[in-house]
């Protein structure tokens, strides 16, 4: 949905980033080629969900060659021995924030949430020792589960180490019937990453749309963020061509000065 942002004086646009889940099938077949298409669109960076079997050094080389950054990554909270290996990999890639979510069953009761938060906080402690941050990414259960007027998200935030930053997925907030703009305004500087998506926002299996063609208040939510480091475009699914949808969404963000990118012109000629 197109709306008129009312930005605070401290607001400035963050880099436009592509979430690789949007093109996970393509990336699994040809990671370098997929990254090249994302770079050609004009995105400044990517947020991966996987390295698709490539060693960190190889991925770092691809990113460097294409001029892309990887400031954040979706990866399970780094705890235990496997967590140390995860921290090693993403430290080599220069990634500053590792982002993940609690599972739906960890959001069922307040006690479940408190136990889940302990795992997140342990990850934050271990990541902090390596100079990295942990981020929390929401879905919709954080806002549909509630007790005495307090949502699961409210309970979770009370339990999380203040070092844990927030990656707000505005689409899932909208699916839950909550107000994403009001949410990020309330959370303030803790919101460092934003997943921007659009679509009907009626259910979890909706076909998502190019930014500006759905019902989500994209503009005002972005403008309400005061410490945003990345404006991350993700389409979980769409009826049309995914790369084209990413390019048109990029154009929406950069064309309306909601994010920065490496190209300011339309990208129609880059989609073949």
Tab-separated table of N, CA and C in Angstrom, residues 19-21 46-52 70-79 82-91 95-103 119-120 123-124 133-138 167:
chain	number	residue	atom	x	y	z
A	19	UNK	N	16.780	-10.433	0.499
A	19	UNK	CA	16.803	-11.684	1.257
A	19	UNK	C	16.871	-12.838	0.257
A	20	UNK	N	17.872	-13.697	0.402
A	20	UNK	CA	18.084	-14.754	-0.581
A	20	UNK	C	17.022	-15.841	-0.543
A	21	UNK	N	16.187	-15.891	0.521
A	21	UNK	CA	15.088	-16.849	0.508
A	21	UNK	C	14.180	-16.604	-0.696
A	46	UNK	N	23.035	-8.527	0.480
A	46	UNK	CA	22.128	-9.668	0.578
A	46	UNK	C	22.085	-10.142	2.025
A	47	UNK	N	20.974	-10.779	2.367
A	47	UNK	CA	20.839	-11.463	3.645
A	47	UNK	C	20.546	-12.925	3.320
A	48	UNK	N	21.481	-13.836	3.593
A	48	UNK	CA	21.288	-15.234	3.204
A	48	UNK	C	20.516	-16.034	4.242
A	49	UNK	N	19.973	-17.138	3.790
A	49	UNK	CA	19.393	-18.142	4.664
A	49	UNK	C	20.289	-19.380	4.675
A	50	UNK	N	21.283	-19.394	3.769
A	50	UNK	CA	22.210	-20.513	3.617
A	50	UNK	C	23.373	-20.036	2.761
A	51	UNK	N	24.470	-20.763	2.833
A	51	UNK	CA	25.591	-20.525	1.914
A	51	UNK	C	25.585	-21.537	0.781
A	52	UNK	N	24.572	-22.388	0.742
A	52	UNK	CA	24.343	-23.311	-0.368
A	52	UNK	C	25.540	-24.206	-0.657
A	70	UNK	N	27.188	-8.357	3.204
A	70	UNK	CA	26.350	-9.333	3.904
A	70	UNK	C	26.364	-8.936	5.376
A	71	UNK	N	25.635	-7.870	5.683
A	71	UNK	CA	25.649	-7.340	7.045
A	71	UNK	C	24.905	-8.236	8.027
A	72	UNK	N	23.894	-8.948	7.540
A	72	UNK	CA	23.123	-9.838	8.405
A	72	UNK	C	22.878	-11.148	7.690
A	73	UNK	N	22.582	-12.182	8.476
A	73	UNK	CA	22.315	-13.510	7.918
A	73	UNK	C	21.294	-14.213	8.785
A	74	UNK	N	20.440	-15.004	8.155
A	74	UNK	CA	19.509	-15.850	8.897
A	74	UNK	C	20.170	-17.192	9.142
A	75	UNK	N	20.383	-17.486	10.404
A	75	UNK	CA	21.036	-18.733	10.801
A	75	UNK	C	20.612	-19.029	12.230
A	76	UNK	N	20.493	-20.319	12.560
A	76	UNK	CA	20.029	-20.710	13.890
A	76	UNK	C	20.891	-20.055	14.968
A	77	UNK	N	20.262	-19.748	16.088
A	77	UNK	CA	20.990	-19.099	17.178
A	77	UNK	C	22.245	-19.898	17.528
A	78	UNK	N	23.419	-19.261	17.517
A	78	UNK	CA	24.683	-19.982	17.708
A	78	UNK	C	24.943	-20.356	19.163
A	79	UNK	N	24.528	-21.553	19.523
A	79	UNK	CA	24.811	-22.108	20.844
A	79	UNK	C	25.436	-23.483	20.650
A	82	UNK	N	28.211	-26.395	17.549
A	82	UNK	CA	27.806	-25.957	16.212
A	82	UNK	C	27.741	-24.434	16.143
A	83	UNK	N	27.362	-23.812	17.245
A	83	UNK	CA	27.299	-22.364	17.283
A	83	UNK	C	28.655	-21.715	17.103
A	84	UNK	N	29.689	-22.319	17.671
A	84	UNK	CA	31.042	-21.778	17.497
A	84	UNK	C	31.461	-21.825	16.036
A	85	UNK	N	31.116	-22.902	15.352
A	85	UNK	CA	31.443	-23.000	13.925
A	85	UNK	C	30.675	-21.954	13.123
A	86	UNK	N	29.422	-21.732	13.493
A	86	UNK	CA	28.627	-20.701	12.823
A	86	UNK	C	29.262	-19.329	12.993
A	87	UNK	N	29.688	-19.023	14.199
A	87	UNK	CA	30.326	-17.730	14.450
A	87	UNK	C	31.608	-17.584	13.645
A	88	UNK	N	32.370	-18.661	13.519
A	88	UNK	CA	33.593	-18.626	12.716
A	88	UNK	C	33.280	-18.272	11.263
A	89	UNK	N	32.259	-18.941	10.707
A	89	UNK	CA	31.904	-18.753	9.300
A	89	UNK	C	31.495	-17.314	9.026
A	90	UNK	N	30.603	-16.789	9.844
A	90	UNK	CA	30.071	-15.460	9.542
A	90	UNK	C	31.016	-14.338	9.951
A	91	UNK	N	31.909	-14.611	10.885
A	91	UNK	CA	32.966	-13.640	11.164
A	91	UNK	C	33.869	-13.501	9.941
A	95	UNK	N	29.999	-10.532	8.494
A	95	UNK	CA	28.602	-10.337	8.884
A	95	UNK	C	28.542	-9.859	10.327
A	96	UNK	N	27.745	-8.833	10.585
A	96	UNK	CA	27.721	-8.264	11.935
A	96	UNK	C	26.561	-8.766	12.784
A	97	UNK	N	25.462	-9.218	12.156
A	97	UNK	CA	24.277	-9.624	12.916
A	97	UNK	C	23.739	-10.951	12.400
A	98	UNK	N	23.564	-11.905	13.312
A	98	UNK	CA	22.988	-13.210	12.989
A	98	UNK	C	21.564	-13.239	13.526
A	99	UNK	N	20.624	-13.579	12.666
A	99	UNK	CA	19.205	-13.409	12.967
A	99	UNK	C	18.478	-14.749	12.899
A	100	UNK	N	17.594	-14.979	13.861
A	100	UNK	CA	16.758	-16.176	13.826
A	100	UNK	C	15.506	-15.914	14.646
A	101	UNK	N	14.649	-16.927	14.762
A	101	UNK	CA	13.360	-16.801	15.450
A	101	UNK	C	13.172	-17.947	16.423
A	102	UNK	N	12.276	-17.777	17.369
A	102	UNK	CA	11.800	-18.902	18.155
A	102	UNK	C	10.790	-19.684	17.328
A	103	UNK	N	10.710	-20.985	17.588
A	103	UNK	CA	9.736	-21.826	16.904
A	103	UNK	C	8.341	-21.556	17.470
A	119	UNK	N	17.815	-19.201	25.461
A	119	UNK	CA	18.653	-19.644	24.344
A	119	UNK	C	19.118	-18.453	23.507
A	120	UNK	N	18.216	-17.525	23.254
A	120	UNK	CA	18.584	-16.332	22.488
A	120	UNK	C	19.646	-15.529	23.235
A	123	UNK	N	23.034	-17.079	23.019
A	123	UNK	CA	23.610	-16.785	21.707
A	123	UNK	C	24.157	-15.361	21.660
A	124	UNK	N	23.424	-14.413	22.252
A	124	UNK	CA	23.874	-13.018	22.257
A	124	UNK	C	25.176	-12.867	23.031
A	133	UNK	N	26.510	-9.453	16.718
A	133	UNK	CA	25.233	-9.252	17.399
A	133	UNK	C	24.258	-10.350	17.012
A	134	UNK	N	23.259	-10.545	17.858
A	134	UNK	CA	22.153	-11.447	17.562
A	134	UNK	C	20.905	-10.606	17.331
A	135	UNK	N	20.144	-10.984	16.313
A	135	UNK	CA	18.885	-10.317	16.024
A	135	UNK	C	17.725	-11.293	16.123
A	136	UNK	N	16.572	-10.772	16.488
A	136	UNK	CA	15.364	-11.605	16.563
A	136	UNK	C	14.398	-11.197	15.455
A	137	UNK	N	13.957	-12.208	14.688
A	137	UNK	CA	13.019	-12.005	13.579
A	137	UNK	C	11.648	-12.550	13.966
A	138	UNK	N	10.634	-11.731	13.850
A	138	UNK	CA	9.279	-12.162	14.214
A	138	UNK	C	8.534	-12.794	13.047
A	167	UNK	N	14.774	-7.517	14.176
A	167	UNK	CA	14.479	-7.474	12.750
A	167	UNK	C	12.963	-7.649	12.634
